[in-house]
Tab-separated table of C-alpha atoms in Angstrom:
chain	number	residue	atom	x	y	z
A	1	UNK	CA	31.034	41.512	63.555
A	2	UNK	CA	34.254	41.335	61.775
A	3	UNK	CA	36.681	40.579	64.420
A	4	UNK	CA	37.498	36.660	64.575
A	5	UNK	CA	37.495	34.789	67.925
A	6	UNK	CA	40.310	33.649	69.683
A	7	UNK	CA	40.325	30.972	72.928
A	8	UNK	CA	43.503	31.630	74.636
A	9	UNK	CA	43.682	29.508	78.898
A	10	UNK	CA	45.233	31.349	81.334
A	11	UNK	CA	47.159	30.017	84.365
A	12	UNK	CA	47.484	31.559	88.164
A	13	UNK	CA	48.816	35.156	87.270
A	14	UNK	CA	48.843	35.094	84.041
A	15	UNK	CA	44.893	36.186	84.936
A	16	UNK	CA	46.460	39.759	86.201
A	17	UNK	CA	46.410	41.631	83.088
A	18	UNK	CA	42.689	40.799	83.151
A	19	UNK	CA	40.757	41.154	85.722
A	20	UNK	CA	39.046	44.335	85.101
A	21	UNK	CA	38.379	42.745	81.753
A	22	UNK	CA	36.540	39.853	83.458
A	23	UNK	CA	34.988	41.546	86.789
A	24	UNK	CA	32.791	43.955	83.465
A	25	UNK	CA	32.179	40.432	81.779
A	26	UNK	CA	30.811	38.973	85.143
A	27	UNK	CA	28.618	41.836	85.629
A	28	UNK	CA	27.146	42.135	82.731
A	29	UNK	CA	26.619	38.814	81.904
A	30	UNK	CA	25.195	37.935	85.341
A	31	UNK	CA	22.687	40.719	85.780
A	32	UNK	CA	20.644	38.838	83.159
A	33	UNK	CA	18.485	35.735	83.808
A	34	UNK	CA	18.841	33.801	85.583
A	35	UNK	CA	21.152	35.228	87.921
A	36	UNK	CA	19.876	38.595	88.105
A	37	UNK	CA	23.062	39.482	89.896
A	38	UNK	CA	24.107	43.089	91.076
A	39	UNK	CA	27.772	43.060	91.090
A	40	UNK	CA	30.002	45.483	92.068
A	41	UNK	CA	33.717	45.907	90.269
A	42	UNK	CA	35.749	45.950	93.191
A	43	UNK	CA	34.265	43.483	94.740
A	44	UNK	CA	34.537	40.959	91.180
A	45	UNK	CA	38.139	41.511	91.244
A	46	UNK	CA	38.267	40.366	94.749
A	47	UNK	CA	36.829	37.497	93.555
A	48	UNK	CA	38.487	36.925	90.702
A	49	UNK	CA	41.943	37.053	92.723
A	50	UNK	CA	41.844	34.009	94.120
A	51	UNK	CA	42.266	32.275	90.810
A	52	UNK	CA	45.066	34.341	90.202
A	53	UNK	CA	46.944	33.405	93.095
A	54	UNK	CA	45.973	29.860	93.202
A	55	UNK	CA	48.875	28.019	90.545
A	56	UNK	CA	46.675	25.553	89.956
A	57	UNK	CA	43.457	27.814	88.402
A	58	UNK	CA	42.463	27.998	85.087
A	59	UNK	CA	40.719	31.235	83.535
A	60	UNK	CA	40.016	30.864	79.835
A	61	UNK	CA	39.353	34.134	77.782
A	62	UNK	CA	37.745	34.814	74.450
A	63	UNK	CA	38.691	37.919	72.314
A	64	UNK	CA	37.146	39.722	69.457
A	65	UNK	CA	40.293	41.222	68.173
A	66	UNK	CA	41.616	43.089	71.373
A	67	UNK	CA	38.127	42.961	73.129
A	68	UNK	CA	37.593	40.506	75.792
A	69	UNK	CA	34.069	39.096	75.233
A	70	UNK	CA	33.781	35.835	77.201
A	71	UNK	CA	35.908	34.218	80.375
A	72	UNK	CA	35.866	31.391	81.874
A	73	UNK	CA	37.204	30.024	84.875
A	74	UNK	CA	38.280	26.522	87.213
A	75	UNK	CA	40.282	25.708	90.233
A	76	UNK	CA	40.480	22.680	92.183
A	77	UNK	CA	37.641	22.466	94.534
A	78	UNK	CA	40.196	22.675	97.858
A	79	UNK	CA	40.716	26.010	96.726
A	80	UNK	CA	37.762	27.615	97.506
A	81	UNK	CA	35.553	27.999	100.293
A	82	UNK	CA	34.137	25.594	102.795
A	83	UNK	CA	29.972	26.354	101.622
A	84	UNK	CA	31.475	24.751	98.020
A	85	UNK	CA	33.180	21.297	99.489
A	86	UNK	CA	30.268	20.602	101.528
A	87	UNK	CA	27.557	19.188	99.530
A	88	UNK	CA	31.188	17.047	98.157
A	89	UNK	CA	31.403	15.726	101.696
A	90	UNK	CA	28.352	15.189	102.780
A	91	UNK	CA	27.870	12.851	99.552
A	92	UNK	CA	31.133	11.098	100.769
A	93	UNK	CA	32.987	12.322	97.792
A	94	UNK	CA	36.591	13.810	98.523
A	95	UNK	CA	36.714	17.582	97.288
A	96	UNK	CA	40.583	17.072	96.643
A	97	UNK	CA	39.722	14.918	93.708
A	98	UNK	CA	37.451	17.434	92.426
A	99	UNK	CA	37.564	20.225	89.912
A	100	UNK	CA	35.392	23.328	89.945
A	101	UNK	CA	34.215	25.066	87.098
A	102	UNK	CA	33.425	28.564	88.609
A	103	UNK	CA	32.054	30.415	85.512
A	104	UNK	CA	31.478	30.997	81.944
A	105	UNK	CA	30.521	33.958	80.926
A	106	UNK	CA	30.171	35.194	77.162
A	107	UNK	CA	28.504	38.548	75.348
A	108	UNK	CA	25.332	37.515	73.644
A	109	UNK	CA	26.773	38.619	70.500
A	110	UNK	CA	29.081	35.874	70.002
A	111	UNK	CA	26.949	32.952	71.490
A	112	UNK	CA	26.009	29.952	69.196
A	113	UNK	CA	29.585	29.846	67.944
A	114	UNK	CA	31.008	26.814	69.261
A	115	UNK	CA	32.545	29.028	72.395
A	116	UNK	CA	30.797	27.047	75.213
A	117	UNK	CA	32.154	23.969	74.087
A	118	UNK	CA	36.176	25.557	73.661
A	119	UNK	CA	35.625	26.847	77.255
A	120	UNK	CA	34.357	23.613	78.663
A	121	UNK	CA	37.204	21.351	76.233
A	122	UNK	CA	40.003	23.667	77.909
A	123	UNK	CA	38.908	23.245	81.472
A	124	UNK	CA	38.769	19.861	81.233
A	125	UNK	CA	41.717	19.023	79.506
A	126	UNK	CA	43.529	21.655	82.413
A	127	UNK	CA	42.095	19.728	85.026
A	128	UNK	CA	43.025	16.269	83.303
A	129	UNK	CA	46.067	17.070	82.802
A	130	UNK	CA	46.659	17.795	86.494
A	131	UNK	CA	46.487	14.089	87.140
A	132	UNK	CA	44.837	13.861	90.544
A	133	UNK	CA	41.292	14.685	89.523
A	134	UNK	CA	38.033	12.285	89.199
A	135	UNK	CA	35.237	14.357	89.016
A	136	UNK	CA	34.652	18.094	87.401
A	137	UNK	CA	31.816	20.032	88.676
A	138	UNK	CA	29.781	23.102	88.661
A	139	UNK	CA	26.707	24.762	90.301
A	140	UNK	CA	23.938	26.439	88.602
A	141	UNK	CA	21.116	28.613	90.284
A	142	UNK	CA	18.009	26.789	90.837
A	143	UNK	CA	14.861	28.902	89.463
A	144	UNK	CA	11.009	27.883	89.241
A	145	UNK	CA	9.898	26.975	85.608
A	146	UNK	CA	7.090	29.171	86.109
A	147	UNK	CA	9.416	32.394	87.502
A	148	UNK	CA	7.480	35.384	85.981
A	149	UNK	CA	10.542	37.200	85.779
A	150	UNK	CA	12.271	35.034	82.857
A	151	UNK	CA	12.114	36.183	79.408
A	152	UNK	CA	9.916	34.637	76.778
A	153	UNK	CA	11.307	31.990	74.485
A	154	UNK	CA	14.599	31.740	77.168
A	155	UNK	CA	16.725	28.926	76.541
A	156	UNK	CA	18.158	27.281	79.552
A	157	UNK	CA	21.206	25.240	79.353
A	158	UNK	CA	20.913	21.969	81.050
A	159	UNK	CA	20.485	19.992	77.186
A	160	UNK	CA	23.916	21.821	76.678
A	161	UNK	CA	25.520	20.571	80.132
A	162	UNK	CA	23.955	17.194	79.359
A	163	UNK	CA	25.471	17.047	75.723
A	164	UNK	CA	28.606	17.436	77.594
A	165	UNK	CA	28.504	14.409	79.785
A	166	UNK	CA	27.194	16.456	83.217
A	167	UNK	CA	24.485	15.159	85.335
A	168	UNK	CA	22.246	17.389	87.504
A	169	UNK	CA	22.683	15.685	91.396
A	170	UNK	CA	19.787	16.567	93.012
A	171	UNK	CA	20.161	17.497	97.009
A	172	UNK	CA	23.912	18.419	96.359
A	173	UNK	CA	22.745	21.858	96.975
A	174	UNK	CA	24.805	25.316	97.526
A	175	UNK	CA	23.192	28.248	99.270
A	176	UNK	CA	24.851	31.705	98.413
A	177	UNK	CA	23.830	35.006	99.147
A	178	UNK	CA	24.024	37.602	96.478
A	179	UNK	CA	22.238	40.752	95.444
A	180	UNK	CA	19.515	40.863	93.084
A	181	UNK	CA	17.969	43.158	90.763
A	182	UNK	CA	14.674	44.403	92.743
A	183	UNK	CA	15.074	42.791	95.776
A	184	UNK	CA	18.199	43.625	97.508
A	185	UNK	CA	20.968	40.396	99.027
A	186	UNK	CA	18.847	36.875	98.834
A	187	UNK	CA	20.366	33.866	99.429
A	188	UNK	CA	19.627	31.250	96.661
A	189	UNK	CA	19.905	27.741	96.048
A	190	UNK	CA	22.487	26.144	93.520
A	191	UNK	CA	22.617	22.934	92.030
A	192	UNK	CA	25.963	21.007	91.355
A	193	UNK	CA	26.490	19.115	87.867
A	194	UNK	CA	29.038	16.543	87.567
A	195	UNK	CA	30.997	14.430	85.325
A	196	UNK	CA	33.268	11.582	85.857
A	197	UNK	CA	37.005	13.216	84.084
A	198	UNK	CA	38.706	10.535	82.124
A	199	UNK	CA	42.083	9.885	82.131
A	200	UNK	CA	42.584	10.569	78.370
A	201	UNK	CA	40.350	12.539	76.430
């Protein structure tokens, strides 16, 4: 690899030029553990729409020269759909003071190079600086330790998410269908992390 990495956040439309670039990332990142997720490209870039209409969403892209090789994306909760704000709700806490995290997704070849941590500092700082946020969240798909389908020596994230302030909140729970590799549309459990956002950084 010769190519240096650049971090550059992206606001509302300014996600356009992109999409295709980020419905690949999503599918090729995701069909891995622990996801195992089937995506189809038309169907990503419906997704990945609604971030570019919504003013407020952030999608954070790294490049390898001209190559998009990681993206990373946030909106405020409100924005998205109803299955999201509920475990919010039913915890009594008000989804318009949260912001969601929907994804980070990077090639393996430029992991372990500090591009996690630029994704989550720009995020942050986005939803900070938006002034009318206390909490930033994300969910992450629940899987058995003992899952024979996860590759040896895999190294899961949560010492990561912890590093950066999160905590796990058990029974604040998300159940969303998708389809997996092998055994066609499942619905699966996810997770929410948290962390109180600070005025300041």
């Amino acid at each position: 690899m010769t190519a240096s990495l650049t971090v550059t956040a992206l606001r509302g439309q300014q996600l356009l030029p992109f999409l295709d670039d980020v419905a690949r990332l999503r599918i090729a990142v995701f069909n891995d553990w622990p996801y195992l997720y089937q995506g189809e490209p038309d169907r990503e870039r419906d997704y990945l729409r609604i971030y570019a209409a919504t003013t407020d969403a952030l999608c954070v892209i790294a490049r390898a020269g001209d190559e998009v090789v990681g993206a990373s994306t946030g909106l405020p909760l409100v924005e998205d759909g109803p299955a999201l704000r509920k475990p919010f709700e039913d915890a009594g806490v008000d989804p318009a003071r949260v912001f969601y995290f929907g994804e980070s997704v990077l090639l393996p070849a430029w992991r372990g190079q500090g591009v996690g941590h630029a994704f989550f500092d720009a995020r942050e700082a986005h939803a900070r600086a938006l002034g009318r946020f206390a909490l930033t969240a994300f969910c992450a798909v629940d899987r058995v330790e003992d899952d024979p389908r996860q590759p040896a020596g895999q190294r899961r994230n949560d010492a990561f998410w912890r590093k950066r302030g999160y905590t796990r909140q058990p029974g604040m729970t998300v159940h969303l269908r998708w389809n997996e590799a092998g055994h066609g549309e499942v619905e699966h459990p996810l997770t929410f992390w948290t962390r109180p956002l600070e005025a300041t950084a």
